[in-house]
XYZ file of C-alpha atoms in Angstrom:
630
model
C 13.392 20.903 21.867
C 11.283 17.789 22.554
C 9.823 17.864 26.301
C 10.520 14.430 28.168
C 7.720 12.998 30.387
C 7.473 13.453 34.073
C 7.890 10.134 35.515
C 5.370 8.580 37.704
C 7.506 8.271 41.159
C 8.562 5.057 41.996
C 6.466 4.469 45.304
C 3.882 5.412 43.805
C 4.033 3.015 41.497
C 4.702 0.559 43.934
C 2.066 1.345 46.135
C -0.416 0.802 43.248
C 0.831 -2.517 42.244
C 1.499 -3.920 45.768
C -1.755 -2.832 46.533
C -3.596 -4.522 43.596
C -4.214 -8.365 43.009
C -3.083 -9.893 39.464
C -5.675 -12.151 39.465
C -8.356 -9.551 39.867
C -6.932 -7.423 36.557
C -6.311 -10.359 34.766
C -10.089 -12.584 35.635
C -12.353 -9.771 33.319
C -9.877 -10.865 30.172
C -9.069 -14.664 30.971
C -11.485 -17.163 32.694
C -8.811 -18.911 35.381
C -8.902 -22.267 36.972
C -6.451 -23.202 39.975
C -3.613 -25.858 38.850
C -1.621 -26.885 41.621
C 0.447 -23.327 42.921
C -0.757 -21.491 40.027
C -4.213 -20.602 37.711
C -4.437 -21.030 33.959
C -6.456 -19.762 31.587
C -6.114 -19.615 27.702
C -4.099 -16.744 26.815
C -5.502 -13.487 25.264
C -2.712 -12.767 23.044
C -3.568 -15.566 20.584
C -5.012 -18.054 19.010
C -5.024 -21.554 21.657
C -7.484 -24.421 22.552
C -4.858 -25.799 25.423
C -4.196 -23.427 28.219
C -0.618 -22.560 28.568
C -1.578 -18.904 30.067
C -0.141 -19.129 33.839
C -0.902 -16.628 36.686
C 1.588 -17.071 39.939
C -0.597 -14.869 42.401
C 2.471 -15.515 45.047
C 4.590 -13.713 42.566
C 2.157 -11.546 41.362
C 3.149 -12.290 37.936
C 1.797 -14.143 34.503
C 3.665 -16.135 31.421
C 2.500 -17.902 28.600
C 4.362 -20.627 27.673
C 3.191 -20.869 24.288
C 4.126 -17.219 22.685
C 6.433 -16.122 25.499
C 4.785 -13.106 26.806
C 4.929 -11.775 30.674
C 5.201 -9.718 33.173
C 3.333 -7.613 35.785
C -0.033 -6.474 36.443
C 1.161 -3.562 34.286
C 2.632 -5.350 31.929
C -0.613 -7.378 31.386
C -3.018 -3.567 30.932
C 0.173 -2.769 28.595
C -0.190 -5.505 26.177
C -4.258 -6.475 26.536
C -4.583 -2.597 26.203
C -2.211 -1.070 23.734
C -1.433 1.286 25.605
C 2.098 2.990 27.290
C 3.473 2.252 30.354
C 2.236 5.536 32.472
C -1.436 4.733 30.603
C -1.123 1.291 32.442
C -0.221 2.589 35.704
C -3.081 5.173 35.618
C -5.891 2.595 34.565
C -4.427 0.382 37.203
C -4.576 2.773 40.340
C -8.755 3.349 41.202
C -8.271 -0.825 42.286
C -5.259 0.871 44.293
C -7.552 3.504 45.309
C -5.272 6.475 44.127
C -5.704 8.982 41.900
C -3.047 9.678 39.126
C -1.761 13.049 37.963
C -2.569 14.089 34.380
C 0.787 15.253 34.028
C 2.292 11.854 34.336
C 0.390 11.346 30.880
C 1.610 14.013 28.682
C 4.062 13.494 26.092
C 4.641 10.029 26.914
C 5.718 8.840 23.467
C 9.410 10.526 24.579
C 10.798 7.608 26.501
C 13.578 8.241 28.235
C 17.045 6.107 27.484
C 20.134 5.322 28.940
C 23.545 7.311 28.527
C 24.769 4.733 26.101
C 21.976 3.597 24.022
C 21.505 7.655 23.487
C 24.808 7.749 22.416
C 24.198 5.494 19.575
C 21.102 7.424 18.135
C 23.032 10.537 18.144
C 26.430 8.595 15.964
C 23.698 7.023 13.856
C 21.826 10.728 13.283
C 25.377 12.099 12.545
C 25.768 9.602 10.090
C 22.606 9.564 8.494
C 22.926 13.458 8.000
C 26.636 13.241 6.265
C 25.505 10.606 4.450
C 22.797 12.392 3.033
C 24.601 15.784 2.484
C 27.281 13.354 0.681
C 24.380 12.447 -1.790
C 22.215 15.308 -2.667
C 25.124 18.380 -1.780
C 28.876 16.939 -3.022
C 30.363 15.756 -6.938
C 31.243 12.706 -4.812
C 27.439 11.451 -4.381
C 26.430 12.560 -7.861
C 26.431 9.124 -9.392
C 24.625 7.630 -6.674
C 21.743 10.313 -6.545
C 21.541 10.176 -10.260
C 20.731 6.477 -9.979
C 17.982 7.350 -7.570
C 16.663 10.028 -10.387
C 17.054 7.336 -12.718
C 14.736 4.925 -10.447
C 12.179 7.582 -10.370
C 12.283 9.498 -7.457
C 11.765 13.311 -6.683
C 14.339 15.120 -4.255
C 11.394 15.622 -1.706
C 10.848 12.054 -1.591
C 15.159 11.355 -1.396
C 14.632 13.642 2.120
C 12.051 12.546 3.282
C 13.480 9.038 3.350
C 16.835 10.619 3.916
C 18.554 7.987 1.687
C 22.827 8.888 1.653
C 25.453 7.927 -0.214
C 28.546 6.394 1.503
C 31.655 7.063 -0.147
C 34.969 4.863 0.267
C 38.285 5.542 2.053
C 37.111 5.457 5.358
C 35.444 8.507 5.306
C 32.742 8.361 7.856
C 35.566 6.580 10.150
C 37.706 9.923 9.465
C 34.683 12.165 10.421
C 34.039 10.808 13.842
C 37.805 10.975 14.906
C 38.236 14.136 14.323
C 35.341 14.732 16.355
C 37.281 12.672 18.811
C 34.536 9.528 19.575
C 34.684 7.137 22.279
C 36.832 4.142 20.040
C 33.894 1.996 21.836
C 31.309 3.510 21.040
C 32.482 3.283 17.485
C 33.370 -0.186 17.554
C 29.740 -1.177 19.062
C 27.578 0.742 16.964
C 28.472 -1.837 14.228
C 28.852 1.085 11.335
C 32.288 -0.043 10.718
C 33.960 -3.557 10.394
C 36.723 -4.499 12.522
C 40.117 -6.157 11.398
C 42.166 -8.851 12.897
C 44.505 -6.158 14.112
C 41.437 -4.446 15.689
C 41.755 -1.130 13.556
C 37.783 0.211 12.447
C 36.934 0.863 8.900
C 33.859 1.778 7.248
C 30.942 -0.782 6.594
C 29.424 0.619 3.543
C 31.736 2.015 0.327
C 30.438 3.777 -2.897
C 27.013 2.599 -1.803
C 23.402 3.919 -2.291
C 22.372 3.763 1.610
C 18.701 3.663 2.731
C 18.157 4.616 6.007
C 16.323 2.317 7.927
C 14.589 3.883 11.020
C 12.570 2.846 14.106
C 8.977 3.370 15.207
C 10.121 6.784 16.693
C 12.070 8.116 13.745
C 15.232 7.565 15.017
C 17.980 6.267 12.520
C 19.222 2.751 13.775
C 20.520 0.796 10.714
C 21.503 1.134 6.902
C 21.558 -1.360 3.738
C 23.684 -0.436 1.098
C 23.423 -1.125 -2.078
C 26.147 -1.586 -5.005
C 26.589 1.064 -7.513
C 29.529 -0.593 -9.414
C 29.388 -3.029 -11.719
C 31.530 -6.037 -10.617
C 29.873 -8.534 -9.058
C 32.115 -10.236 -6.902
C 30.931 -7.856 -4.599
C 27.320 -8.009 -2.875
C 24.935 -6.523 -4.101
C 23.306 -5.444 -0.951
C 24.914 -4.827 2.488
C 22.792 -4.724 5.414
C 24.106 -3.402 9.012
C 23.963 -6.894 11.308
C 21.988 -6.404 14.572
C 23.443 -3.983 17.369
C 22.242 -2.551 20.689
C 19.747 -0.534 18.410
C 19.104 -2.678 15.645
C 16.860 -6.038 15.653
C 15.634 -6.889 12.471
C 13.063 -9.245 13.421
C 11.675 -6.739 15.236
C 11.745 -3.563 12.734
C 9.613 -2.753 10.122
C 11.023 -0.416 7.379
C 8.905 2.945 7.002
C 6.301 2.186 10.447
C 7.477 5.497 11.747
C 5.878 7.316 8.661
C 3.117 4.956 7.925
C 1.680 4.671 11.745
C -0.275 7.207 11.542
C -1.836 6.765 7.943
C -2.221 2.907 9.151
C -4.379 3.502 12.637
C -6.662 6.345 10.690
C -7.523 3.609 7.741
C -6.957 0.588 9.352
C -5.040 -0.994 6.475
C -1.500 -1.934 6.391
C 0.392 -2.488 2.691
C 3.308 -5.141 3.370
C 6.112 -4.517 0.475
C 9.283 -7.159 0.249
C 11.501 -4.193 -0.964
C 12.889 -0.680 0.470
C 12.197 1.051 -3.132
C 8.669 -0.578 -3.439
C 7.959 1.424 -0.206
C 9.685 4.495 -1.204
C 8.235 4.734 -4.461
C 4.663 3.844 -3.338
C 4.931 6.806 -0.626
C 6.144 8.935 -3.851
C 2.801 7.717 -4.971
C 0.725 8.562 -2.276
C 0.196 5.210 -0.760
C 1.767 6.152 2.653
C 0.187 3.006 4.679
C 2.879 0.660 3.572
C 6.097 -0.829 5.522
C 8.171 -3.870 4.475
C 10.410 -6.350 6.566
C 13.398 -6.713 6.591
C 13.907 -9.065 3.758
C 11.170 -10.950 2.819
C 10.692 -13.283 6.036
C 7.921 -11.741 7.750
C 8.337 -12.285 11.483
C 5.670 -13.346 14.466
C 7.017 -9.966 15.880
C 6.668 -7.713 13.069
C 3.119 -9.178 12.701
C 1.762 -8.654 16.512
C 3.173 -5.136 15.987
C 0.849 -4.476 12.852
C -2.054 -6.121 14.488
C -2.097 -3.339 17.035
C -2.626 -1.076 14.405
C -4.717 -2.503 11.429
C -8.043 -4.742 10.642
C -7.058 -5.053 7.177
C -3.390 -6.388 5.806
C -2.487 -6.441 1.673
C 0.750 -8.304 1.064
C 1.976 -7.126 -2.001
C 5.190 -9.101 -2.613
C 7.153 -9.668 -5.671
C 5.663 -12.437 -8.558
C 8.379 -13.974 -9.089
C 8.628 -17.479 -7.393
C 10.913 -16.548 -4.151
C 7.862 -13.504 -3.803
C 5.309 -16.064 -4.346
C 6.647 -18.674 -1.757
C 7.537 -15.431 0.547
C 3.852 -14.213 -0.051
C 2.686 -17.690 1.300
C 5.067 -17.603 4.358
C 3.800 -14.472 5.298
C -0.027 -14.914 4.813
C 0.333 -17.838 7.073
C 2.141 -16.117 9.738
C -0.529 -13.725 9.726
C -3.638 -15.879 9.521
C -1.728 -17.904 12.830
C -0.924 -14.636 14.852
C -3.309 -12.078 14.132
C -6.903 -11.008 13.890
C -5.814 -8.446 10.822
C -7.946 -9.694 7.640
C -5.061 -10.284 4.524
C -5.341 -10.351 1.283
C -2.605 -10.826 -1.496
C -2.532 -7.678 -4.611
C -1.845 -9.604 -7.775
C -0.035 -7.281 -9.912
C -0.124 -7.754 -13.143
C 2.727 -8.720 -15.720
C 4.826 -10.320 -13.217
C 6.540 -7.180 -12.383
C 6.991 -5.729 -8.766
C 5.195 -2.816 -7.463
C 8.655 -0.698 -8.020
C 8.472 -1.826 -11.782
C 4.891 -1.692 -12.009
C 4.860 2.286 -10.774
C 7.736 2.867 -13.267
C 6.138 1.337 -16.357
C 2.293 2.966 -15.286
C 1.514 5.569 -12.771
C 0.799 6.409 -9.580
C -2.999 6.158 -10.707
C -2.413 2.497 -11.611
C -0.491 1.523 -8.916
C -3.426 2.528 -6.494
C -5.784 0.557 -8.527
C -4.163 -2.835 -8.397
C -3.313 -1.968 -4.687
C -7.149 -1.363 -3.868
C -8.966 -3.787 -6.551
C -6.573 -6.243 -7.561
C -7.006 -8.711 -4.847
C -6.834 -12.585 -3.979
C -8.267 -13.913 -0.956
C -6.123 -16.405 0.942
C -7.997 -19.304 -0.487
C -7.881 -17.805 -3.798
C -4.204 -17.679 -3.263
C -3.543 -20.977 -1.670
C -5.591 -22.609 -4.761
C -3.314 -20.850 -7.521
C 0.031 -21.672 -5.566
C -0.859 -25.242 -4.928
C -1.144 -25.072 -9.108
C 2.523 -23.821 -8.945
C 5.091 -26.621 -10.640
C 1.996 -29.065 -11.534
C 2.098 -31.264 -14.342
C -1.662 -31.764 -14.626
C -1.390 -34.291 -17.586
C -0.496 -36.576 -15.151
C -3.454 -38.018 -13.404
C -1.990 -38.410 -9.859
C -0.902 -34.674 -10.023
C -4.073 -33.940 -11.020
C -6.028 -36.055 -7.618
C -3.596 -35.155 -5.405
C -4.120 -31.231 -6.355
C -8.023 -32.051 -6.171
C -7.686 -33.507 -2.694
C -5.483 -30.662 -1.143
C -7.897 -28.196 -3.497
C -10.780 -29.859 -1.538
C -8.816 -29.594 2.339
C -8.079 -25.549 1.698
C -12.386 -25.249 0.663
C -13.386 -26.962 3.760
C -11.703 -24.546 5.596
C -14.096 -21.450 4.300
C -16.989 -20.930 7.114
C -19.667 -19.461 4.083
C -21.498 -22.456 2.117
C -22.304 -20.250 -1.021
C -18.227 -19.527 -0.781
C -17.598 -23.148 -0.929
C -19.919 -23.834 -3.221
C -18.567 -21.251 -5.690
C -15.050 -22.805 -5.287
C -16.073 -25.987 -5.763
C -17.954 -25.232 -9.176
C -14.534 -23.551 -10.462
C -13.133 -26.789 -9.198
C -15.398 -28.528 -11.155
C -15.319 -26.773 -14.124
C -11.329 -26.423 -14.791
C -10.966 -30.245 -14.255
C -14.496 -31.573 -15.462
C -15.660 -33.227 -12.675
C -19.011 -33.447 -11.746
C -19.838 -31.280 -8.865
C -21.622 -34.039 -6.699
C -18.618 -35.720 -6.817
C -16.989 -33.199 -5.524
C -19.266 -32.629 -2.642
C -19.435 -36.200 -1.648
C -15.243 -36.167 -1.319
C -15.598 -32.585 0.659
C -18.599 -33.795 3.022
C -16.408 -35.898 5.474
C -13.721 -32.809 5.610
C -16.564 -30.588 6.900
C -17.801 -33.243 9.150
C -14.186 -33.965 10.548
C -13.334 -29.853 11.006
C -17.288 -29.530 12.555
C -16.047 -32.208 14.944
C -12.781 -30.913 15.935
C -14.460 -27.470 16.455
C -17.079 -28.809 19.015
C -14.147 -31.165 20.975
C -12.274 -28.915 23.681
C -10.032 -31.565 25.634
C -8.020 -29.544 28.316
C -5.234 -31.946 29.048
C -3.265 -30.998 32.375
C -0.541 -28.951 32.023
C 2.866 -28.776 33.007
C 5.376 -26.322 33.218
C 8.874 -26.478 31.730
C 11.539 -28.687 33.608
C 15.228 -28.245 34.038
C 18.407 -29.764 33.515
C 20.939 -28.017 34.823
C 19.552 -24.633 34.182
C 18.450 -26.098 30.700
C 15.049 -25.901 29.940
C 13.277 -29.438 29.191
C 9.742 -29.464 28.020
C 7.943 -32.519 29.824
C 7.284 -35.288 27.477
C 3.663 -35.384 27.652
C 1.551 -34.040 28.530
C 3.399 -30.703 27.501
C 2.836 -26.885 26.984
C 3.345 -26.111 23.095
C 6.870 -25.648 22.258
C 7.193 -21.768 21.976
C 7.913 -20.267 18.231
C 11.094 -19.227 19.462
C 12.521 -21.793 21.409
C 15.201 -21.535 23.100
C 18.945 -22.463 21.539
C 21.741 -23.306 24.037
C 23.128 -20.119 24.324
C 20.218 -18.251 24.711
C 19.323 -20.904 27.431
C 22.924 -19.620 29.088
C 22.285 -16.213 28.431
C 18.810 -16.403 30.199
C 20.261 -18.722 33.648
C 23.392 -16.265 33.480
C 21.483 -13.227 33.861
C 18.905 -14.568 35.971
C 21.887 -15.669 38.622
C 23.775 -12.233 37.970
C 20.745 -10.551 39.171
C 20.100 -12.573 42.464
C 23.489 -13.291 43.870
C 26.086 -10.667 43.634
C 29.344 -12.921 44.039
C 28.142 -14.283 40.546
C 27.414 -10.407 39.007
C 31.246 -9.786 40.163
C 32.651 -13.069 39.211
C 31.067 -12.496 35.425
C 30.992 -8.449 34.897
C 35.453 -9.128 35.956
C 35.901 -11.318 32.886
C 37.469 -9.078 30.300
C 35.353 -8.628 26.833
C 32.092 -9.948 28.200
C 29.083 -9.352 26.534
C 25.796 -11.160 26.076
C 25.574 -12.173 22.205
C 21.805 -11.250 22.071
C 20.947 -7.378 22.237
C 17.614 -7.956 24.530
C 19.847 -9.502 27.329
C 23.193 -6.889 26.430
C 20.471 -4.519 26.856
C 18.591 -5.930 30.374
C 22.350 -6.048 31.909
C 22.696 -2.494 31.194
C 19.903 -1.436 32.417
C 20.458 -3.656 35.535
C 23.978 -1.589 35.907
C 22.310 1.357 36.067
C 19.009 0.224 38.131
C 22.021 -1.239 40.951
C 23.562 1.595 40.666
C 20.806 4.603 41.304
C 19.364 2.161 43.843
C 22.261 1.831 45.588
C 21.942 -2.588 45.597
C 23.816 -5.405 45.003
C 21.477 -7.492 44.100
C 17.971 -7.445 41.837
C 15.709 -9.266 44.273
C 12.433 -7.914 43.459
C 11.934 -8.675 39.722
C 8.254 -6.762 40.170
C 10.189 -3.279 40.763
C 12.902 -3.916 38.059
C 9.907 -4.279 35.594
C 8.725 -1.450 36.404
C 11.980 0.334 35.326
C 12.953 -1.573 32.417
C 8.987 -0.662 31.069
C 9.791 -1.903 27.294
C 7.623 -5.277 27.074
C 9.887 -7.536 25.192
C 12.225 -7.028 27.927
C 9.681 -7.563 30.607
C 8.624 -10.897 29.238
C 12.347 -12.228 29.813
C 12.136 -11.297 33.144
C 8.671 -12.953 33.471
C 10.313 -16.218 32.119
C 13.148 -15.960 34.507
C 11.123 -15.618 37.618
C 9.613 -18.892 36.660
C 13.111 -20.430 36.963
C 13.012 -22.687 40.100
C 15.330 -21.736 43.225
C 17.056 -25.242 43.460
C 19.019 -24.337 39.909
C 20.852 -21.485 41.165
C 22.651 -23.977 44.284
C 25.754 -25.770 41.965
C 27.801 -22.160 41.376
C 30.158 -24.824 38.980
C 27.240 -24.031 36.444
C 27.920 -20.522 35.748
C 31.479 -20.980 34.624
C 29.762 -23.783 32.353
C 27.260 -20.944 31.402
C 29.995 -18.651 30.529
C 31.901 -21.545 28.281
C 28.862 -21.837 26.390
C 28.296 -18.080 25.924
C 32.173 -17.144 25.018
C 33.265 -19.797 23.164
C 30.547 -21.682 21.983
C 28.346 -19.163 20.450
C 31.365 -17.340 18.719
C 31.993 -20.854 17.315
C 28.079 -21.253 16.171
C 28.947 -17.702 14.883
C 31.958 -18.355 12.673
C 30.013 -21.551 11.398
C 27.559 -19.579 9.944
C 29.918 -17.227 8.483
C 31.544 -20.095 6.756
C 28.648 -21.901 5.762
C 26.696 -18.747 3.723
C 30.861 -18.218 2.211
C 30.473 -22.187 1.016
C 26.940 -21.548 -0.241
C 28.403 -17.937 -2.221
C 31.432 -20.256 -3.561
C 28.953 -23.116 -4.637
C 26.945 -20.408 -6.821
C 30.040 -19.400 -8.184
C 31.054 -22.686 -8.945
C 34.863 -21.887 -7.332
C 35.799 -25.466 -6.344
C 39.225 -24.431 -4.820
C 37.213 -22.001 -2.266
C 34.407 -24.644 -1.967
C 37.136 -27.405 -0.185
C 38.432 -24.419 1.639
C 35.346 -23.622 3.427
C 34.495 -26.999 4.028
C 37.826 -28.313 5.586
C 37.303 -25.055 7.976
C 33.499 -25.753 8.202
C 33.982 -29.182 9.362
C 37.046 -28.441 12.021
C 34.910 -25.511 13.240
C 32.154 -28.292 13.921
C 34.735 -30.879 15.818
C 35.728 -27.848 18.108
C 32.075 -27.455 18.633
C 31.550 -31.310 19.455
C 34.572 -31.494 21.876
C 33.996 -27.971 23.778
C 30.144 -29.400 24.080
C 31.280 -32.727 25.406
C 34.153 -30.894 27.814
C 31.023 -29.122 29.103
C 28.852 -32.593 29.542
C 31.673 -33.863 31.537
């Protein structure tokens, strides 16, 4: 039986951070200079010459406006230090002049959860243990684990990753009603589909399932994949995002690899489930892969707390290749990790590669068989060349000559420029004389700091509006128009109960993304145990919510000005945009990957289907969005 953490009470975590100035935590990380109401600095978490790193000592809270994060003073020792919530606290209190209890600190790794997102673990751990006893116990999953046999793995590695096999006939649907669950819960935990007639039935049929876990070990999603042969259907299905789930945010296998990760400092980044799986068969058990092969700023930061060292090891074929340069970006832009890209030989992937070798092989290419990022960049700029034509070959040389500049060692450059040199036979002094003004230009650029003034973000009607210039950088994940209703909703819900009443009475509500579904909940219960009708103190409700990425939403609405929460005619244009706009955006989507399937199929009578409903979708779109201008 796992032991859950004794909370730190609340006043006395209140008493510590009331007690406590921001400014003096956060002046030992980030150098701050007074702008108007607020200081700025340039923010810790990354990579900036521009300050966009704000500290509202009023508030007693920070945001960046470039990559989003905020919160409290805790928040801030959180994120700077790695380190959990209760850790925070406690290296927080001797500037609060109390002393913390060491039994606030002990197995702090158990969080604690609310009623309903418990609930979901313990459907998804019921389903990820019939699943597997379907595959590896009944005749029914015997085709599906022989296919796993078949793909080289052992039965110790099948439970360890405890892969299942779904069968059809709504059999996992038939398994919970018998055990009599919540219709709800079943309908929200996204395992099942639901019909126009709003009957459940199950997601995955006659599929191979892997299991796709978070940090913790707990089961929160599946992808199944086809065993049949007829390809009109998929050949993968993935479980969409849910209260649990957030793909951008996951990384398949970190719960077993975090440990082999932090002790080695390296990280192996896979594009495939099986390349994982097989490589842990192997005894490579530092690896993790996305989920699919677009790497995410998220799933990044979260490696960079735990490795130096990053090897992408992606597929070779081309959508690898251009995934492998996506990725190697991302990371060069948003970490400190080092990366370097495995070339495996014969084009195959490391799944393939295992299978045709061994595990002895597979280690070697893994630990030897590595590019550089320049070394990378050179052969992929080579990609699609024809270098019998002269201008392909210059205009290679020139962008050849930009990626060299960028190396930092002169006897590095210098041995990239003789390749250079040598596989197009031009002279090397040549060469140098083209390169010198690119190092002259990057020497100068590196010794200007301009720090134009800043301004924050403006609103329109509860629509953020980023000043025209001068401006913060526009954040990586900038805010759509529903999110931007989502965020002025909640914020108003949480400050003036006649809107929490007016929104939480309209049947079906929900917010469509699972970070605000999840702060209302919380919210519900945080009212509700503290006996208040409205969320006034932001500070406190930090402290409770605890999980960062929720934190830094709240940091971002405390920023929101007063004067935008005066016209209560906005919230019921909130609410349009949330229920019928972004079910809308939604169905468009739906429609538009069904018209890119039927294009690939060449099916011309389904391809002027989904257009005609692709296009009326898009005039109900234009005339709800002008009804809401109006």
């Amino acid at each position: 039986m796992q032991v859950m953490p004794t909370r730190i009470p609340e006043d006395v975590v209140t008493e510590i951070r009331e007690r406590v100035n921001i400014v003096d935590v956060i002046s030992p990380y980030v150098p701050l200079k007074k702008q108007g109401r607020n200081l700025f600095g340039v923010c810790p978490f990354h990579e900036e010459r521009t300050p966009s790193f704000s500290v509202n000592e009023d508030k007693q809270i920070f945001h960046c406006f470039s990559c989003g994060r905020g919160g409290n003073v805790f928040s801030f020792v959180m994120d700077i230090d790695q380190v959990s919530f209760p850790q925070a606290v406690a290296k927080v209190a001797p500037l609060a002049g109390i002393d913390i209890d060491d039994k606030y600190l002990n197995n702090e790794s158990a969080q604690p959860v609310d009623e309903r997102t418990q609930a979901l673990r313990e459907l998804y751990q019921d389903a990820t243990k019939l699943y597997h006893h379907l595959l590896v116990n009944t005749q029914a999953g015997e085709t599906a684990l022989n296919y796993l046999h078949e793909r080289g793995l052992d039965d110790a590695t099948i439970d360890a990753f405890m892969l299942g096999y779904a069968p059809g006939n709504d059999f996992l649907l038939d398994y919970f009603q018998n055990k009599k669950v919540d219709y709800q819960l079943l309908r929200t935990s996204e395992l099942f589909v639901v019909w126009d007639d709003g009957t459940l039935h199950d997601r995955f049929s006659d599929r191979v399932l892997f299991t796709i876990r978070d940090q913790y070990g707990h089961p929160i999603a599946f992808s199944g994949r086809r065993l049949s042969a007829d390809d009109t259907q998929p050949k993968y299905v993935n479980s969409p995002e849910s209260l649990l789930f957030d793909k951008s945010n996951e990384l398949f296998n970190l719960d077993l690899a975090r440990d082999s990760i932090k002790k080695s400092h390296d990280v192996i980044l896979f594009e495939g489930f099986m390349d994982v799986i097989a490589a842990f068969q192997a005894g490579v058990k530092n690896s993790v892969a996305s989920m699919g092969t677009s790497l995410t700023i998220d799933q990044v930061r979260q490696l960079n707390r735990l490795a130096e060292n990053i090897t992408i090891a992606y597929d070779s074929d081309a959508a690898g290749q251009n995934a492998t340069k996506r990725a190697l970006d991302l990371i060069q832009q948003n970490s400190q990790m080092t990366p370097v890209v495995a070339h495996i030989p014969d084009n195959q992937d490391p799944d393939e590669y295992l299978r045709s070798h061994d595990a002895a092989a597979l280690n070697d290419v893994l630990a030897h068989h590595h590019e550089n990022p320049i070394a990378f960049n050179l052969r992929f700029l080579r990609q699609d060349r024809d270098f019998s034509n002269q201008n392909e070959v210059f205009d290679y040389i020139d962008q050849a000559l930009h990626l060299i500049a960028s190396v930092d060692e002169a006897v590095v450059r210098e041995n990239y420029l003789r390749q250079l040199s040598d596989d197009f036979n031009i002279s090397f002094d040549a060469l140098t004389d083209q390169i010198r003004p690119m190092l002259m230009q990057r020497q100068a650029t590196r010794q200007s700091t301009p720090v134009p003034q800043q301004a924050a973000p403006t609103y329109v009607d509860g629509l953020v509006e980023l000043p025209e210039a001068p401006a913060f950088p526009v954040p990586d994940d900038d805010l759509n128009r529903v999110e931007q209703a989502e965020r002025m909703l909640l914020a108003w819900m949480l400050r003036d109960n006649d809107v929490w009443l007016e929104v939480t009475q309209q049947p079906d509500f929900t917010f469509s993304d699972v970070s605000y579904e999840t702060l209302y909940m919380l919210a519900t219960g945080y009212r509700e145990s503290h006996q208040l009708t409205t969320i006034d103190n932001l500070n406190d409700f930090m402290d409770y919510v605890q999980k960062p990425e929720l934190i830094r939403i709240l940091a971002a609405i405390q920023d929101i000005p007063d004067e935008l929460f005066e016209d209560r005619e906005h919230v019921k244009a909130y609410m349009q945009v949330m229920m019928q706009e972004e079910p809308l955006e939604t169905q468009i989507k739906k429609l538009t990957q069904q018209l890119a399937e039927a294009k690939s199929m060449h099916n011309d009578s389904e391809i002027a289907q989904k257009s005609v409903e692709i296009i009326n979708l898009l005039r109900k779109q234009q005339a709800l969005r002008e009804q809401g201008d109006r």
